[in-house]
Coordinates of C-alpha atoms in Angstrom, one line a residue:
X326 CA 74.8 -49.0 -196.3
X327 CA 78.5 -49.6 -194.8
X328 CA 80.0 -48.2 -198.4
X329 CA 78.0 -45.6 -197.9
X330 CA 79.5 -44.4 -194.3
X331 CA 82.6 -45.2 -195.6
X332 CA 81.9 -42.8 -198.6
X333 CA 80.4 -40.2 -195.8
X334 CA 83.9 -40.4 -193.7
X335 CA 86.2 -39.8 -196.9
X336 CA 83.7 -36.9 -198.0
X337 CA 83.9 -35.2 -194.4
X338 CA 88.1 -35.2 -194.8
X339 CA 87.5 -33.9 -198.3
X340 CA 84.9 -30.7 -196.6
X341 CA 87.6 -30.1 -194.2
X342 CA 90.8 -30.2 -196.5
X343 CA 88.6 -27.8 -198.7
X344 CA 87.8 -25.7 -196.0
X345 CA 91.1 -25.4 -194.5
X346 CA 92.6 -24.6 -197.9
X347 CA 90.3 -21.8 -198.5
X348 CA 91.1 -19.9 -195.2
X349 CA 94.7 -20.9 -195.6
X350 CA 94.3 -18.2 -198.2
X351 CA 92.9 -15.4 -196.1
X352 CA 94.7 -12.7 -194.0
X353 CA 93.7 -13.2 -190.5
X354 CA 95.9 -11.8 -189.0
X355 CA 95.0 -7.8 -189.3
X356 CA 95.4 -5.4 -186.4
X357 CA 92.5 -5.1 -185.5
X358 CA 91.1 -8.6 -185.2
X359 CA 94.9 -9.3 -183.3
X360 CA 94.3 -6.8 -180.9
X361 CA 91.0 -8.0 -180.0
X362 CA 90.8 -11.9 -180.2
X363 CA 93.8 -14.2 -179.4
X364 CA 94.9 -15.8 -182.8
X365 CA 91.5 -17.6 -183.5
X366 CA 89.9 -16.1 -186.2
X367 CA 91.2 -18.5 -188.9
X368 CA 89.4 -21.2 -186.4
X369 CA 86.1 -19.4 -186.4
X370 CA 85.9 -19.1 -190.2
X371 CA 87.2 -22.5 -190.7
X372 CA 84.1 -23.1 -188.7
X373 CA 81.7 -20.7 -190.3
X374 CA 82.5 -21.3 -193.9
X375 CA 82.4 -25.3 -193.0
X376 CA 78.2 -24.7 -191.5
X377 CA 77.4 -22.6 -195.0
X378 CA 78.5 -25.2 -198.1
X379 CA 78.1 -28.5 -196.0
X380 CA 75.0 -29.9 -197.5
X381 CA 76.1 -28.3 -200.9
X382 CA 79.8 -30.4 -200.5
X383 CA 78.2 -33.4 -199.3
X384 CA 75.4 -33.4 -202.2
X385 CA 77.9 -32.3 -204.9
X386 CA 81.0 -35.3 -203.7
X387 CA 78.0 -37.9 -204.0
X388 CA 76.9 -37.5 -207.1
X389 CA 80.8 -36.4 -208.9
X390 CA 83.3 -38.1 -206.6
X391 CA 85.0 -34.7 -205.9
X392 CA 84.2 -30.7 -205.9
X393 CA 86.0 -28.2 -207.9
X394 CA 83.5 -25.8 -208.2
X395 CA 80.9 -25.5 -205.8
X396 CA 78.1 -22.9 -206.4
X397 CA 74.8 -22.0 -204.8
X398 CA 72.0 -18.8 -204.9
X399 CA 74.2 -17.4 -202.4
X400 CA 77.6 -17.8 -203.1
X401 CA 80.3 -19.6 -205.1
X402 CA 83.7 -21.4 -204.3
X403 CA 85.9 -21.3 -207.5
X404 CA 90.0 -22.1 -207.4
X405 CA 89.9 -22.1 -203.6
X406 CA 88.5 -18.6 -203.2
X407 CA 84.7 -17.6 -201.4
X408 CA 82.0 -15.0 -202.6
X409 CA 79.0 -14.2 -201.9
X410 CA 76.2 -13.4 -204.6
X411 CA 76.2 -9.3 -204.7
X412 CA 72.3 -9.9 -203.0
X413 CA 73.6 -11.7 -200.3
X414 CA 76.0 -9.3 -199.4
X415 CA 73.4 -6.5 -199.0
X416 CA 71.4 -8.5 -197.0
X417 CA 74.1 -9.3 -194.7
X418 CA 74.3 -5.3 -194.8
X419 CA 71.0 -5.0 -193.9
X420 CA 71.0 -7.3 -190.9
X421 CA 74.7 -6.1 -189.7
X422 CA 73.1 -2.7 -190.0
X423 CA 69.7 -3.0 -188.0
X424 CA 71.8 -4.9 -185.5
X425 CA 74.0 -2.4 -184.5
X426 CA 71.0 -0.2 -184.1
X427 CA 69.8 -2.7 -181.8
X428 CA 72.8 -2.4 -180.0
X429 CA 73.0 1.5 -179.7
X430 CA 69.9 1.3 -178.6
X431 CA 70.4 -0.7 -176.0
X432 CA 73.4 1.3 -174.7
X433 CA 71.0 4.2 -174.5
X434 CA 68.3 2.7 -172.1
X435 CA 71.3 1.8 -170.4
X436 CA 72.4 5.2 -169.8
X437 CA 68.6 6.0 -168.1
X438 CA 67.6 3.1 -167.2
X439 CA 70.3 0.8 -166.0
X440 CA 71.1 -0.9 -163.0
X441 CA 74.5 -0.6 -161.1
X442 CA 77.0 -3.1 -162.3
X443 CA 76.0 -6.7 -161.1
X444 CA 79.3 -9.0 -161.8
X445 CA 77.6 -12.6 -161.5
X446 CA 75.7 -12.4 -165.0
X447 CA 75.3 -15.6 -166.6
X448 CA 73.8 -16.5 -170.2
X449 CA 72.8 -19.4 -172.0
X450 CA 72.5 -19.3 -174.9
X451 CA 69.9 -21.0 -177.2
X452 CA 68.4 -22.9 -174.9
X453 CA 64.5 -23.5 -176.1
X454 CA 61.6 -24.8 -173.9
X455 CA 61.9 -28.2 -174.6
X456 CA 65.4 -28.7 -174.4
X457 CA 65.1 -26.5 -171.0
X458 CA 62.1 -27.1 -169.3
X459 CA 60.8 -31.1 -168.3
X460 CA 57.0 -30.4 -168.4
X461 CA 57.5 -26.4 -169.2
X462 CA 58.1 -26.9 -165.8
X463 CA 61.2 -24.0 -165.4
X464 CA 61.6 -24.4 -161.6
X465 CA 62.6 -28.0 -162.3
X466 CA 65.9 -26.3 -164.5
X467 CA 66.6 -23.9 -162.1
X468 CA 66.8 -26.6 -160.0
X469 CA 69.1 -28.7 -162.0
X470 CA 71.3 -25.9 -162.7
X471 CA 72.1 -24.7 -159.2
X472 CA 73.0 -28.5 -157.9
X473 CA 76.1 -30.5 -158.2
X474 CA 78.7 -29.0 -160.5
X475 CA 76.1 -26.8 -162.3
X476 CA 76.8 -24.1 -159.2
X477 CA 75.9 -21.4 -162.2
X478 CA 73.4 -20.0 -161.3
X479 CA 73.2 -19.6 -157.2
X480 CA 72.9 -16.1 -156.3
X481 CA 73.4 -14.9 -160.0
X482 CA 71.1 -13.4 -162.5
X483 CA 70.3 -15.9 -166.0
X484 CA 69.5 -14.8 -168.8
X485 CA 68.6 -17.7 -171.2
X486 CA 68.7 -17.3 -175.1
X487 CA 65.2 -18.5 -176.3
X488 CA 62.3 -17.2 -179.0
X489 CA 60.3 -15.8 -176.0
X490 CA 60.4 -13.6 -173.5
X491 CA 59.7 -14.7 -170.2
X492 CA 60.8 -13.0 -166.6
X493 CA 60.7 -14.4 -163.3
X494 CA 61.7 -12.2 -160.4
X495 CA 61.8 -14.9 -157.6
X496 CA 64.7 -17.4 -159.7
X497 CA 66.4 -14.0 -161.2
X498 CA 66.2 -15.2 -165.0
X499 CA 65.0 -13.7 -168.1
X500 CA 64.1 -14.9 -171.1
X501 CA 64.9 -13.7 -174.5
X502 CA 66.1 -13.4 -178.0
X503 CA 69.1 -11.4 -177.6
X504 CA 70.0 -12.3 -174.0
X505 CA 73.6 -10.5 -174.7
X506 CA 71.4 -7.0 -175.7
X507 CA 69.5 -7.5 -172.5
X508 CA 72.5 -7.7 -170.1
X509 CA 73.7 -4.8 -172.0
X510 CA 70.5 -3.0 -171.2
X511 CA 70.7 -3.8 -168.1
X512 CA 73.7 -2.6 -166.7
X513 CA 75.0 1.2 -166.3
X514 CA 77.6 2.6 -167.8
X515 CA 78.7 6.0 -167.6
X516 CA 78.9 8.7 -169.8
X517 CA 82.5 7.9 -170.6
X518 CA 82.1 4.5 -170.8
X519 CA 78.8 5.4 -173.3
X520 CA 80.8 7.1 -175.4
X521 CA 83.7 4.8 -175.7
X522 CA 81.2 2.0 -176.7
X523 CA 79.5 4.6 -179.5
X524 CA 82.9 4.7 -180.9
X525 CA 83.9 1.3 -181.0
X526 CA 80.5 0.6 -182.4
X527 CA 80.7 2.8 -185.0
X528 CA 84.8 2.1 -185.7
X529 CA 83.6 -1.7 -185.8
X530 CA 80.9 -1.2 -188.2
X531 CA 83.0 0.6 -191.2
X532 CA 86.1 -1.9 -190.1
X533 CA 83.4 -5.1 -190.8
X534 CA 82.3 -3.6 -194.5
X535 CA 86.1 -2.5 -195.5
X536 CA 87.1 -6.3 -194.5
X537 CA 84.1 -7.6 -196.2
X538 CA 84.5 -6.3 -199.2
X539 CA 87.7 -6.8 -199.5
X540 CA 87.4 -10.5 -198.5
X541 CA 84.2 -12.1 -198.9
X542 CA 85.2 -14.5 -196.5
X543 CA 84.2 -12.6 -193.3
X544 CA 80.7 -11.5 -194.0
X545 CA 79.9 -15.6 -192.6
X546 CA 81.7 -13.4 -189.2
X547 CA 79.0 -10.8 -189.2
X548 CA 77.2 -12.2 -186.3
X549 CA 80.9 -12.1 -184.1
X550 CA 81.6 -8.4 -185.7
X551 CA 77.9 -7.4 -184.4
X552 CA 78.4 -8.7 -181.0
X553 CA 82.1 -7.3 -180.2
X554 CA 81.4 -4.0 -179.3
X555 CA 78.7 -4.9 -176.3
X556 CA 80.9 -7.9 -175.4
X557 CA 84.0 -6.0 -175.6
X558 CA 82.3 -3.3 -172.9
X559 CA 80.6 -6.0 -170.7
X560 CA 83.7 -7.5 -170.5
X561 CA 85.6 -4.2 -169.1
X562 CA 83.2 -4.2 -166.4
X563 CA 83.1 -7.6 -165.2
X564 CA 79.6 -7.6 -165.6
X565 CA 79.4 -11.5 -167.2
X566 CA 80.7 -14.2 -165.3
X567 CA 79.6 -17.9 -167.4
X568 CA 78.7 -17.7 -171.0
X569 CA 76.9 -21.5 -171.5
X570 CA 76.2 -23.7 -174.2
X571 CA 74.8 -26.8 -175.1
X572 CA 75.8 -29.5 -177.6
X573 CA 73.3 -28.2 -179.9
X574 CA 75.2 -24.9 -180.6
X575 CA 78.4 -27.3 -181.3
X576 CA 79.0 -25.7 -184.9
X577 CA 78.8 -22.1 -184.1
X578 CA 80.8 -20.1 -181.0
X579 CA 81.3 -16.8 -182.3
X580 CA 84.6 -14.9 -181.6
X581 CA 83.6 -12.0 -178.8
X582 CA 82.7 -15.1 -176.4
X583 CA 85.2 -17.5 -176.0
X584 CA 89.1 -15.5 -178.0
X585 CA 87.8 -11.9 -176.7
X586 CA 91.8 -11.1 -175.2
X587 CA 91.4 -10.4 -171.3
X588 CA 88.4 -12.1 -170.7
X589 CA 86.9 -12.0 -167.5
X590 CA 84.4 -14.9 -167.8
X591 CA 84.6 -18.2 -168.4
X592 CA 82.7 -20.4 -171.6
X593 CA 80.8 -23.9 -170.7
X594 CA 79.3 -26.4 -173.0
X595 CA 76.9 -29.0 -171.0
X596 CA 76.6 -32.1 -173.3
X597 CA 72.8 -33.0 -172.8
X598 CA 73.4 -36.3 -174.5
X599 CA 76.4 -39.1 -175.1
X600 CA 76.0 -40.5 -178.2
X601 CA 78.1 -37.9 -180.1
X602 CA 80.7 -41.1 -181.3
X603 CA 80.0 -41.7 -184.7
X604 CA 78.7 -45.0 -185.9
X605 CA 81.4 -48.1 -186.1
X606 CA 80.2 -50.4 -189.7
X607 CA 80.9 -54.0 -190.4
X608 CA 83.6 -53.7 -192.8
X609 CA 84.8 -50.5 -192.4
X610 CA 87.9 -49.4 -190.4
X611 CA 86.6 -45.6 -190.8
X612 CA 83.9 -43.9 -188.7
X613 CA 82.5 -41.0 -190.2
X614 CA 83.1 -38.2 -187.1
X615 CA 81.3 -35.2 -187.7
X616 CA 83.4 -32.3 -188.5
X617 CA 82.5 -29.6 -186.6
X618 CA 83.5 -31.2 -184.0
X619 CA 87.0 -30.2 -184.8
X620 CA 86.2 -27.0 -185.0
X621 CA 84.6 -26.4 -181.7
X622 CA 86.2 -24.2 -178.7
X623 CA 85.2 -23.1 -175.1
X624 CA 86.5 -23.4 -171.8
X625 CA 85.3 -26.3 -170.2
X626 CA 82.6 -29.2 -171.4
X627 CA 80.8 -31.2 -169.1
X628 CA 80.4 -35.1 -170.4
X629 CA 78.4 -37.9 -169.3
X630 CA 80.6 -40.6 -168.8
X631 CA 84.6 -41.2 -169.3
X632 CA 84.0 -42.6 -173.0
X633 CA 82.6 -39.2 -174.2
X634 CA 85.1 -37.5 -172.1
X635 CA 88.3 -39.5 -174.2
X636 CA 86.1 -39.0 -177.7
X637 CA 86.2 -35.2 -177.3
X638 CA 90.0 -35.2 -176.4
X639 CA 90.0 -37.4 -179.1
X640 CA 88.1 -35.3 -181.7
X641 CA 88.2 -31.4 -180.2
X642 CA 91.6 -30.1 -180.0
X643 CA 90.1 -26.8 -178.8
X644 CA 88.8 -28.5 -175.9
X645 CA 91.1 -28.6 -173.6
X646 CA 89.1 -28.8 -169.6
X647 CA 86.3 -31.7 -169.3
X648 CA 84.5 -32.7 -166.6
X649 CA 82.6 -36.0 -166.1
X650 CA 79.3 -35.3 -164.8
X651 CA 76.6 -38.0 -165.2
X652 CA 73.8 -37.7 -166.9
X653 CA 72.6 -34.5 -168.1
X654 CA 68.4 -33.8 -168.5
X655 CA 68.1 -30.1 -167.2
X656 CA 65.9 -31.8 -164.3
X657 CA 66.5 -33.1 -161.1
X658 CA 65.6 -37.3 -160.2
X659 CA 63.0 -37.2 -157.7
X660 CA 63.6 -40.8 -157.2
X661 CA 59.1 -41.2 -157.7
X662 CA 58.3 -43.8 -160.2
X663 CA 55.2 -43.8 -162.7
X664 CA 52.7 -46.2 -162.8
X665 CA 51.8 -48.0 -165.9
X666 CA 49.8 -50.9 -166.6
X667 CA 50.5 -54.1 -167.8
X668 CA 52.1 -57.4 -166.1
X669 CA 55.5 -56.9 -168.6
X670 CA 55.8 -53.3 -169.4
X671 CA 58.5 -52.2 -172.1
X672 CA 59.6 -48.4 -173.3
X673 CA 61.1 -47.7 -176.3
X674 CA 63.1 -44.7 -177.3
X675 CA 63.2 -44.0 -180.7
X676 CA 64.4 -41.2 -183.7
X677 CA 61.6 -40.1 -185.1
X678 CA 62.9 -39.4 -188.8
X679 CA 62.2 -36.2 -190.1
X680 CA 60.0 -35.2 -193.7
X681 CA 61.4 -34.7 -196.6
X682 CA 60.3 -31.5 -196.9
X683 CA 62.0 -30.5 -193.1
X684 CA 65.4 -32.4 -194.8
X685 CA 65.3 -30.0 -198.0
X686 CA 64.9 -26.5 -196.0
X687 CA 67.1 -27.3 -193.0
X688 CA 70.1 -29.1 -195.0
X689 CA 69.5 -28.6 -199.0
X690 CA 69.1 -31.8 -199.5
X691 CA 72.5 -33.1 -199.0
X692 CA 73.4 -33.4 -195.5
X693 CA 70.8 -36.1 -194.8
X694 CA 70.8 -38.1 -198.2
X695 CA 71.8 -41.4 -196.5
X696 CA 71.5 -40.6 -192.9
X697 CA 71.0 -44.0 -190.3
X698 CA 67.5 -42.9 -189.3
X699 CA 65.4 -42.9 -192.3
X700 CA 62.1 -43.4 -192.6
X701 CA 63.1 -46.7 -194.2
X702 CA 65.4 -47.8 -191.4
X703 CA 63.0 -46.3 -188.2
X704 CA 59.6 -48.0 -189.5
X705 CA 62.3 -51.1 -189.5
X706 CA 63.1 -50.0 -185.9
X707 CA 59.1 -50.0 -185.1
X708 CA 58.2 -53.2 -186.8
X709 CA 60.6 -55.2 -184.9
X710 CA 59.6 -53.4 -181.9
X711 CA 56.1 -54.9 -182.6
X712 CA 57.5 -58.3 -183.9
X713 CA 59.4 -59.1 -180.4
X714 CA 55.9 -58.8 -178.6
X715 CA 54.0 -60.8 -181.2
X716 CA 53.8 -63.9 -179.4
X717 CA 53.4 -62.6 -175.8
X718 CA 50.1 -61.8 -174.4
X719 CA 48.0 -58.5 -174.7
X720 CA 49.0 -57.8 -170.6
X721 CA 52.6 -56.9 -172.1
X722 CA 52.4 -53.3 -172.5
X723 CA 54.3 -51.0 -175.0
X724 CA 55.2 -47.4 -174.4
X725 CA 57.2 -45.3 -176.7
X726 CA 58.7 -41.7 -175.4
X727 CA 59.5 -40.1 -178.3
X728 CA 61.1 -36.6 -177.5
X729 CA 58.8 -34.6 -179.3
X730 CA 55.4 -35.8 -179.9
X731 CA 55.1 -37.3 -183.9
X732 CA 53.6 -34.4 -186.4
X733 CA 53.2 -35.0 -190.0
X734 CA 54.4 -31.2 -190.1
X735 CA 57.9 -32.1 -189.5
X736 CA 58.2 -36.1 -189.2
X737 CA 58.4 -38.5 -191.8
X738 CA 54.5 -39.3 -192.8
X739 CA 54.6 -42.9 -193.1
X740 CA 56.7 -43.3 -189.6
X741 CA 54.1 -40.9 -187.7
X742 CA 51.2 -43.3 -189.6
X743 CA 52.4 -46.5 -188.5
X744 CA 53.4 -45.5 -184.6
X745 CA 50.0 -43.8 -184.7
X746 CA 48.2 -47.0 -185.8
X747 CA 50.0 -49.2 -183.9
X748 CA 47.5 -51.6 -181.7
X749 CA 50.4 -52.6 -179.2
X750 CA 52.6 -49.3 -178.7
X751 CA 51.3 -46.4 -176.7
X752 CA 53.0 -43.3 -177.6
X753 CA 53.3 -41.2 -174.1
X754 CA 53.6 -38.0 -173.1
X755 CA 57.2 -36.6 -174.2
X756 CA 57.6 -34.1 -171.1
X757 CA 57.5 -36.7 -168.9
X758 CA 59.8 -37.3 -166.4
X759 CA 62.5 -40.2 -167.6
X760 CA 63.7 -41.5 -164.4
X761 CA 60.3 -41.4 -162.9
X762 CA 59.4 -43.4 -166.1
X763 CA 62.3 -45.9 -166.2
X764 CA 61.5 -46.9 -162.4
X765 CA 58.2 -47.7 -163.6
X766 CA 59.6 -50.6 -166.9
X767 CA 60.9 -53.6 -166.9
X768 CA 62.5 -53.7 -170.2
X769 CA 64.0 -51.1 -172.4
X770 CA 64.2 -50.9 -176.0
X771 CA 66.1 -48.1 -178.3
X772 CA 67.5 -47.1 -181.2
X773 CA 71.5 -46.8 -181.8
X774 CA 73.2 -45.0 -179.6
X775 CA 70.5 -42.6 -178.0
X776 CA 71.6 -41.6 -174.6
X777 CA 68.7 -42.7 -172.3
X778 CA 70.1 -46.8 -172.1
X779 CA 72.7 -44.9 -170.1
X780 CA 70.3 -43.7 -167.8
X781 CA 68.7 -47.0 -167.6
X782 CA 71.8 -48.7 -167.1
X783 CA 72.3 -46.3 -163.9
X784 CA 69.1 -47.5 -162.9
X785 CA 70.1 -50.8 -163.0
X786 CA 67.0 -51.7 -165.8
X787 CA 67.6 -54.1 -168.4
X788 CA 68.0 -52.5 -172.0
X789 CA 68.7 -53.2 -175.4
X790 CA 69.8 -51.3 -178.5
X791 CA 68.2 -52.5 -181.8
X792 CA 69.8 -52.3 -185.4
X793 CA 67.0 -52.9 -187.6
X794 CA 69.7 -52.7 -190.4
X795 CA 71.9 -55.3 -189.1
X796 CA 75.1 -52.9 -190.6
X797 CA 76.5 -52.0 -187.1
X798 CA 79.0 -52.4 -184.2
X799 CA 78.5 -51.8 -181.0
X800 CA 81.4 -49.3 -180.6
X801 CA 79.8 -47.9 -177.2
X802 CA 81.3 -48.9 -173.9
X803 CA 80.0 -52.1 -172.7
X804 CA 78.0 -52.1 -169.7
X805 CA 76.0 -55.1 -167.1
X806 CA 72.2 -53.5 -168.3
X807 CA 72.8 -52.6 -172.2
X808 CA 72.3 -55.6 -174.8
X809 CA 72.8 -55.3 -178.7
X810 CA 70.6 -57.1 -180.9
X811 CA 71.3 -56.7 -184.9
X812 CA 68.0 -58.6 -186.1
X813 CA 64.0 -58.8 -185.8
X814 CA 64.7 -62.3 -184.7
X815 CA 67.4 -61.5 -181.7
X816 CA 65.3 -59.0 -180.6
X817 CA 62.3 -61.1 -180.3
X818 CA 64.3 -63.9 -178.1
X819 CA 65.6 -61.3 -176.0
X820 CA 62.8 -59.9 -175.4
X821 CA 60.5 -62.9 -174.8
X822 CA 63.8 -64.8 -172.4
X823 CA 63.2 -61.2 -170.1
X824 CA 59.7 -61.9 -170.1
X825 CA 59.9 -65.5 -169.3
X826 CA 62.4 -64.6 -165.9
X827 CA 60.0 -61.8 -165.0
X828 CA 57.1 -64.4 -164.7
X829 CA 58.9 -66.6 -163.2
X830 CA 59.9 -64.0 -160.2
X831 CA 57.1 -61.7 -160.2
X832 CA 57.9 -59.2 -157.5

């Protein structure tokens, strides 16, 4: 297992030297992308051409010990130099093509249909239900977002990037795919204005191909080219204030958002989790960093704790502004507490490993060949779980939260089997409110490093992280609440000397 992250950490320097020797080769510095973004472009397709052949790299170095040649159904890396397959780029055609439509489109139910300019727009971006909403509940986000130092939202209009559309008149937000084309439907522009965006639309689509064509390389920048245009215009008007993300878009912030020269608005990233550090191994001086975090760049991000804050100064040179903010669950603590049965009651947290099939389509394969939570590893995780209550009586109660709930659809099979037939855990609701479900414990179990022992140490609640592999450090902060245990055995005497002081005080 620890050669194996050690092999992962020398395969991610390999993807990025690689990376940055193909770009190395490309012109980024044109007119026309100078005039527009401030001396970032070779950053963004650094980025972009590091998210298309990762799992292909990672797949390819496993199996050969290096990559020369790397080639896929959609394109080919040969000597240093990028292509696409001649299919791919029509289809990138197609897409650039229909989406600038869209975007003309939109500009004309502007002209009609607009509203005046409103200058305290916010989006965020990609946020889905179930990272947003606790319970589907969306006051509860609203909430979060217009207290403390998310003041993001108070007395602004949010449009949130999501698969549905959803309005809400009384908290001013909107829901949709395109959030951007909405804003830009949204506000007026004049006829002058109209036509200046037409013709920077239409300058921008022939300027995209030309470069294309002539350098494969920026057809992965189709996405940035698409957006520019509207971006460009909203900017002019002041009509966008915060442009947010969350850690889950940490591989992909296209150009028109956070180089666009003269911008008027500011770029956020809200870190809805801490455990970003990569794993520390017995034997290995390396850890295995993800790359893209290197890659990354927005205004300001807004960490947990001080340790994630020196990690992303450590690992981001992009970043340069970050705030430390607690902990970050897009709903509020309403300091209630949930009531659960049992005389001993334990939660666990877990990573629910994903099927083989999900692994193939999302990452080819080769991004999660020897990833920590396996099926292997998490049914480990589970059975030691079970193991540490073995010998205590049936009044000791075990509830999992797992943060979706376990489908053979997209989980491992034999992991969703054995939590499912599992006669001492109780897999709960995962909407649930965490702190009101923490208040509720005595004991909490997790696997390494997920964020919520952080919450639990807040809350002053006993915790411990469990390796079922026995391969790790603890290379998190350490902290009164959070205990380590690297075997079934550990576990189980941890677990059974928190029982015994319970007993003995019972409140």
């Amino acid at each position: 297992m620890a050669n194996k992250f050690k092999i992962r950490h020398d395969i991610y320097n390999s993807l990025v030297s690689k990376v940055k020797e193909v770009v190395a080769k490309v012109n980024t510095n044109q007119k026309y992308l100078t005039s527009f973004f401030e001396g970032d472009v070779s950053r963004r397709c650094q980025q972009a051409l590091l998210s298309l052949i990762m799992s292909d790299f990672i797949r390819q170095y496993s199996k050969d010990g290096e990559v020369q040649v790397l080639k896929s159904d959609t394109y080919s890396l040969i000597n240093g130099k990028f292509n696409y397959r001649f299919l791919e780029k029509i289809k990138i055609v197609m897409i650039f093509s229909m989406g600038n439509i869209l975007v003309l489109k939109g500009l004309l139910y502007s002209i009609f249909f607009g509203k005046k300019i409103i200058h305290n727009n916010v989006i965020l971006h990609g946020y889905g239900r179930e990272s947003l909403y606790e319970g589907g509940n969306s006051e509860a986000a609203i909430e979060f977002l217009s207290k403390g130092p998310f003041d993001f939202i108070n007395e602004s209009n949010l449009y949130i990037g999501t698969n549905r559309a959803i309005n809400n008149e009384k908290f001013r937000y909107k829901h949709s795919k395109y959030p951007l084309l909405d804003l830009l439907k949204s506000t007026r522009f004049s006829l002058y204005d109209a036509i200046s965006l037409v013709s920077h639309t239409i300058k921008n689509y022939f300027y995209f191909l030309w470069l294309s064509f002539n350098n494969p390389i920026f057809f992965l920048l189709y996405s940035d080219f698409l957006w520019l245009p509207a971006i460009y215009a909203l900017n002019r008007k002041s009509a966008l204030k915060y442009y947010i993300f969350d850690n889950s878009d940490f591989s992909k912030q296209i150009l028109p958002v956070v180089s666009l020269k003269k911008r008027n608005f500011t770029t956020h990233m809200i870190f809805y989790a801490c455990n970003t550090k990569g794993f520390k191994y017995k034997n290995v001086d390396e850890v295995a960093e993800h790359p893209h975090y290197q890659f990354m760049k927005f205004d300001k991000a807004w960490v947990w704790n001080e340790e994630s804050k020196r990690w992303l100064q450590e690992n981001s040179p992009f970043v340069k502004d970050i705030a430390v903010v607690g902990d970050v669950l897009f709903y509020v603590d309403n300091n209630k507490t949930v009531n659960l049965e049992g005389s001993f009651k334990i939660l666990v947290f877990d990573v629910t490993p994903a099927s083989e099939e999900w692994c193939k389509s999302f990452a080819g394969g080769g991004a999660v060949g020897f990833d920590f939570y396996s099926s292997e590893h998490m049914c480990k995780f589970i059975e030691g779980v079970e193991t540490s209550v073995s010998d205590l009586s049936s009044d000791v109660k075990v509830f999992i939260k797992p943060k979706r709930l376990p489908s053979e659809k997209w989980h491992d099979k034999k992991y969703v089997e054995l939590l499912k037939s599992s006669q001492r855990i109780q897999i709960l609701d995962p909407d649930i409110n965490i702190y009101e479900l923490l208040r509720g414990v005595d004991l909490v179990l997790a696997v390494p490093f997920t964020s919520a022992l952080y919450i639990a140490d807040k809350l002053e609640i006993p915790s411990i992280y469990y390796d079922p592999t026995g391969t790790l450090e603890f290379n998190k902060k350490r902290t009164k609440y959070i205990e380590f245990a690297q075997s079934q055995q550990t576990l189980k005497q941890k677990v059974e000397v928190y029982h015994s002081e319970k007993m003995s005080h019972p409140q």
